[in-house]
Amino acid sequence: VDVRSNYEFDTLHINGSVNIPLSSHDFTAQVSAVKDPNKPIIFYCNGHTCYKSYKAQIKASKAGITNTFSYDSGVFDWVIANPDKATLLGESPVDTTKLIAKAKLKEHSLEPKEFNDRITKNTVILDIREASQRGLMELFPYRQENIEMDDKKKLNSFLDKIRKSGQPLMVYDEAGKQVRWLQYHLVNKGIKNYNFMKGGIKQYFKSLRGK
């Protein structure tokens, strides 16, 4: 069971896995629905610094779902070890050379101040936070586009327009973690002129407090 978001799952996942986001309001009910009494349930996420698989196992256990495990390494380690048993952007086996290294993400990540300084009249600003994360808080009101990553049709159409226009794209999220998945689609579409806000909106407010 892949407990990450739909967008992460659609980008990269283990073949044969079922996507039940941990954030689902009926998470345990969905897990119970796919439970096979003769098989264990193994939860996985991005691993290492992602704790969703552990949280999923705890949540399932509290709901009385037994014989569950958490895959500690995460999807990236799995794909590198088993490219023939994973799917990247709809293709399997996975060409592991297309996995985006952290260095490439870092290359396109800017501190909040530099992110802000790079914005010009021609820049397109994209906020990919979920509506529940955004609330009424926008860093660039009347300037930014608000598109949730799970709104795949709208996001895909938007990125096609960016590719055709060639305008510089500046993207921010909640904590600098969602953008790593958007980057796969930017690269896949051939969009090169883009930057992310390092640490997302959380880092933006920390920078205002001098942290």
PDB file of N, CA and C in Angstrom, residues 151-191:
ATOM      1  N   ASP A 151      -4.862  17.979  -9.089  1.00  0.00           N
ATOM      2  CA  ASP A 151      -5.715  18.432 -10.184  1.00  0.00           C
ATOM      3  C   ASP A 151      -4.901  18.271 -11.470  1.00  0.00           C
ATOM      4  N   LYS A 152      -4.710  17.019 -11.867  1.00  0.00           N
ATOM      5  CA  LYS A 152      -3.764  16.683 -12.937  1.00  0.00           C
ATOM      6  C   LYS A 152      -4.106  17.325 -14.280  1.00  0.00           C
ATOM      7  N   LYS A 153      -5.380  17.385 -14.622  1.00  0.00           N
ATOM      8  CA  LYS A 153      -5.788  17.952 -15.904  1.00  0.00           C
ATOM      9  C   LYS A 153      -5.447  19.437 -15.974  1.00  0.00           C
ATOM     10  N   LYS A 154      -5.787  20.167 -14.946  1.00  0.00           N
ATOM     11  CA  LYS A 154      -5.531  21.606 -14.912  1.00  0.00           C
ATOM     12  C   LYS A 154      -4.036  21.893 -14.874  1.00  0.00           C
ATOM     13  N   LEU A 155      -3.304  21.118 -14.066  1.00  0.00           N
ATOM     14  CA  LEU A 155      -1.867  21.330 -13.939  1.00  0.00           C
ATOM     15  C   LEU A 155      -1.156  21.007 -15.249  1.00  0.00           C
ATOM     16  N   ASN A 156      -1.557  19.941 -15.898  1.00  0.00           N
ATOM     17  CA  ASN A 156      -0.943  19.549 -17.156  1.00  0.00           C
ATOM     18  C   ASN A 156      -1.163  20.613 -18.231  1.00  0.00           C
ATOM     19  N   SER A 157      -2.369  21.158 -18.282  1.00  0.00           N
ATOM     20  CA  SER A 157      -2.693  22.217 -19.240  1.00  0.00           C
ATOM     21  C   SER A 157      -1.863  23.462 -18.960  1.00  0.00           C
ATOM     22  N   PHE A 158      -1.723  23.790 -17.687  1.00  0.00           N
ATOM     23  CA  PHE A 158      -0.934  24.958 -17.281  1.00  0.00           C
ATOM     24  C   PHE A 158       0.526  24.795 -17.696  1.00  0.00           C
ATOM     25  N   LEU A 159       1.098  23.636 -17.461  1.00  0.00           N
ATOM     26  CA  LEU A 159       2.497  23.396 -17.797  1.00  0.00           C
ATOM     27  C   LEU A 159       2.721  23.415 -19.308  1.00  0.00           C
ATOM     28  N   ASP A 160       1.738  22.962 -20.063  1.00  0.00           N
ATOM     29  CA  ASP A 160       1.856  23.026 -21.520  1.00  0.00           C
ATOM     30  C   ASP A 160       1.942  24.475 -21.987  1.00  0.00           C
ATOM     31  N   LYS A 161       1.168  25.354 -21.353  1.00  0.00           N
ATOM     32  CA  LYS A 161       1.197  26.778 -21.701  1.00  0.00           C
ATOM     33  C   LYS A 161       2.553  27.395 -21.354  1.00  0.00           C
ATOM     34  N   ILE A 162       3.106  26.982 -20.216  1.00  0.00           N
ATOM     35  CA  ILE A 162       4.413  27.487 -19.804  1.00  0.00           C
ATOM     36  C   ILE A 162       5.490  27.039 -20.794  1.00  0.00           C
ATOM     37  N   ARG A 163       5.401  25.792 -21.208  1.00  0.00           N
ATOM     38  CA  ARG A 163       6.377  25.263 -22.174  1.00  0.00           C
ATOM     39  C   ARG A 163       6.329  26.040 -23.479  1.00  0.00           C
ATOM     40  N   LYS A 164       5.122  26.346 -23.947  1.00  0.00           N
ATOM     41  CA  LYS A 164       4.966  27.063 -25.210  1.00  0.00           C
ATOM     42  C   LYS A 164       5.399  28.528 -25.101  1.00  0.00           C
ATOM     43  N   SER A 165       5.098  29.158 -23.963  1.00  0.00           N
ATOM     44  CA  SER A 165       5.415  30.581 -23.793  1.00  0.00           C
ATOM     45  C   SER A 165       6.885  30.817 -23.471  1.00  0.00           C
ATOM     46  N   GLY A 166       7.513  29.829 -22.801  1.00  0.00           N
ATOM     47  CA  GLY A 166       8.912  29.979 -22.408  1.00  0.00           C
ATOM     48  C   GLY A 166       9.113  30.939 -21.243  1.00  0.00           C
ATOM     49  N   GLN A 167       8.039  31.357 -20.605  1.00  0.00           N
ATOM     50  CA  GLN A 167       8.145  32.284 -19.467  1.00  0.00           C
ATOM     51  C   GLN A 167       8.808  31.610 -18.273  1.00  0.00           C
ATOM     52  N   PRO A 168       9.576  32.377 -17.501  1.00  0.00           N
ATOM     53  CA  PRO A 168      10.181  31.802 -16.296  1.00  0.00           C
ATOM     54  C   PRO A 168       9.101  31.435 -15.286  1.00  0.00           C
ATOM     55  N   LEU A 169       9.240  30.272 -14.697  1.00  0.00           N
ATOM     56  CA  LEU A 169       8.253  29.762 -13.747  1.00  0.00           C
ATOM     57  C   LEU A 169       8.861  29.686 -12.352  1.00  0.00           C
ATOM     58  N   MET A 170       8.155  30.259 -11.381  1.00  0.00           N
ATOM     59  CA  MET A 170       8.577  30.223  -9.974  1.00  0.00           C
ATOM     60  C   MET A 170       7.506  29.478  -9.191  1.00  0.00           C
ATOM     61  N   VAL A 171       7.911  28.422  -8.491  1.00  0.00           N
ATOM     62  CA  VAL A 171       6.947  27.556  -7.811  1.00  0.00           C
ATOM     63  C   VAL A 171       7.244  27.467  -6.318  1.00  0.00           C
ATOM     64  N   TYR A 172       6.191  27.493  -5.524  1.00  0.00           N
ATOM     65  CA  TYR A 172       6.382  27.234  -4.088  1.00  0.00           C
ATOM     66  C   TYR A 172       5.284  26.333  -3.559  1.00  0.00           C
ATOM     67  N   ASP A 173       5.624  25.638  -2.465  1.00  0.00           N
ATOM     68  CA  ASP A 173       4.678  24.735  -1.830  1.00  0.00           C
ATOM     69  C   ASP A 173       4.667  24.991  -0.331  1.00  0.00           C
ATOM     70  N   GLU A 174       4.281  23.988   0.452  1.00  0.00           N
ATOM     71  CA  GLU A 174       4.176  24.165   1.892  1.00  0.00           C
ATOM     72  C   GLU A 174       5.531  24.092   2.589  1.00  0.00           C
ATOM     73  N   ALA A 175       6.327  23.073   2.257  1.00  0.00           N
ATOM     74  CA  ALA A 175       7.588  22.880   2.981  1.00  0.00           C
ATOM     75  C   ALA A 175       8.742  22.441   2.081  1.00  0.00           C
ATOM     76  N   GLY A 176       8.615  22.656   0.771  1.00  0.00           N
ATOM     77  CA  GLY A 176       9.701  22.311  -0.137  1.00  0.00           C
ATOM     78  C   GLY A 176       9.774  20.840  -0.508  1.00  0.00           C
ATOM     79  N   LYS A 177       8.714  20.072  -0.232  1.00  0.00           N
ATOM     80  CA  LYS A 177       8.731  18.639  -0.509  1.00  0.00           C
ATOM     81  C   LYS A 177       7.878  18.251  -1.709  1.00  0.00           C
ATOM     82  N   GLN A 178       6.808  18.995  -1.941  1.00  0.00           N
ATOM     83  CA  GLN A 178       5.936  18.670  -3.062  1.00  0.00           C
ATOM     84  C   GLN A 178       6.597  18.982  -4.407  1.00  0.00           C
ATOM     85  N   VAL A 179       7.458  19.997  -4.423  1.00  0.00           N
ATOM     86  CA  VAL A 179       8.066  20.436  -5.685  1.00  0.00           C
ATOM     87  C   VAL A 179       8.957  19.369  -6.318  1.00  0.00           C
ATOM     88  N   ARG A 180       9.499  18.472  -5.510  1.00  0.00           N
ATOM     89  CA  ARG A 180      10.385  17.439  -6.069  1.00  0.00           C
ATOM     90  C   ARG A 180       9.629  16.549  -7.043  1.00  0.00           C
ATOM     91  N   TRP A 181       8.318  16.387  -6.834  1.00  0.00           N
ATOM     92  CA  TRP A 181       7.514  15.557  -7.727  1.00  0.00           C
ATOM     93  C   TRP A 181       7.077  16.342  -8.948  1.00  0.00           C
ATOM     94  N   LEU A 182       6.850  17.631  -8.767  1.00  0.00           N
ATOM     95  CA  LEU A 182       6.524  18.468  -9.911  1.00  0.00           C
ATOM     96  C   LEU A 182       7.712  18.531 -10.870  1.00  0.00           C
ATOM     97  N   GLN A 183       8.921  18.486 -10.332  1.00  0.00           N
ATOM     98  CA  GLN A 183      10.113  18.590 -11.160  1.00  0.00           C
ATOM     99  C   GLN A 183      10.180  17.493 -12.222  1.00  0.00           C
ATOM    100  N   TYR A 184       9.713  16.306 -11.892  1.00  0.00           N
ATOM    101  CA  TYR A 184       9.706  15.223 -12.877  1.00  0.00           C
ATOM    102  C   TYR A 184       8.880  15.608 -14.106  1.00  0.00           C
ATOM    103  N   HIS A 185       7.774  16.257 -13.881  1.00  0.00           N
ATOM    104  CA  HIS A 185       6.888  16.635 -14.975  1.00  0.00           C
ATOM    105  C   HIS A 185       7.434  17.829 -15.745  1.00  0.00           C
ATOM    106  N   LEU A 186       8.120  18.724 -15.056  1.00  0.00           N
ATOM    107  CA  LEU A 186       8.754  19.847 -15.737  1.00  0.00           C
ATOM    108  C   LEU A 186       9.845  19.336 -16.680  1.00  0.00           C
ATOM    109  N   VAL A 187      10.652  18.423 -16.174  1.00  0.00           N
ATOM    110  CA  VAL A 187      11.723  17.842 -16.985  1.00  0.00           C
ATOM    111  C   VAL A 187      11.139  17.049 -18.148  1.00  0.00           C
ATOM    112  N   ASN A 188      10.103  16.277 -17.872  1.00  0.00           N
ATOM    113  CA  ASN A 188       9.472  15.453 -18.897  1.00  0.00           C
ATOM    114  C   ASN A 188       8.896  16.290 -20.032  1.00  0.00           C
ATOM    115  N   LYS A 189       8.420  17.493 -19.701  1.00  0.00           N
ATOM    116  CA  LYS A 189       7.839  18.387 -20.705  1.00  0.00           C
ATOM    117  C   LYS A 189       8.877  19.289 -21.366  1.00  0.00           C
ATOM    118  N   GLY A 190      10.119  19.205 -20.893  1.00  0.00           N
ATOM    119  CA  GLY A 190      11.160  20.021 -21.498  1.00  0.00           C
ATOM    120  C   GLY A 190      11.185  21.449 -21.005  1.00  0.00           C
ATOM    121  N   ILE A 191      10.563  21.718 -19.862  1.00  0.00           N
ATOM    122  CA  ILE A 191      10.581  23.062 -19.266  1.00  0.00           C
ATOM    123  C   ILE A 191      11.881  23.218 -18.487  1.00  0.00           C
TER     124      ILE A 191
END
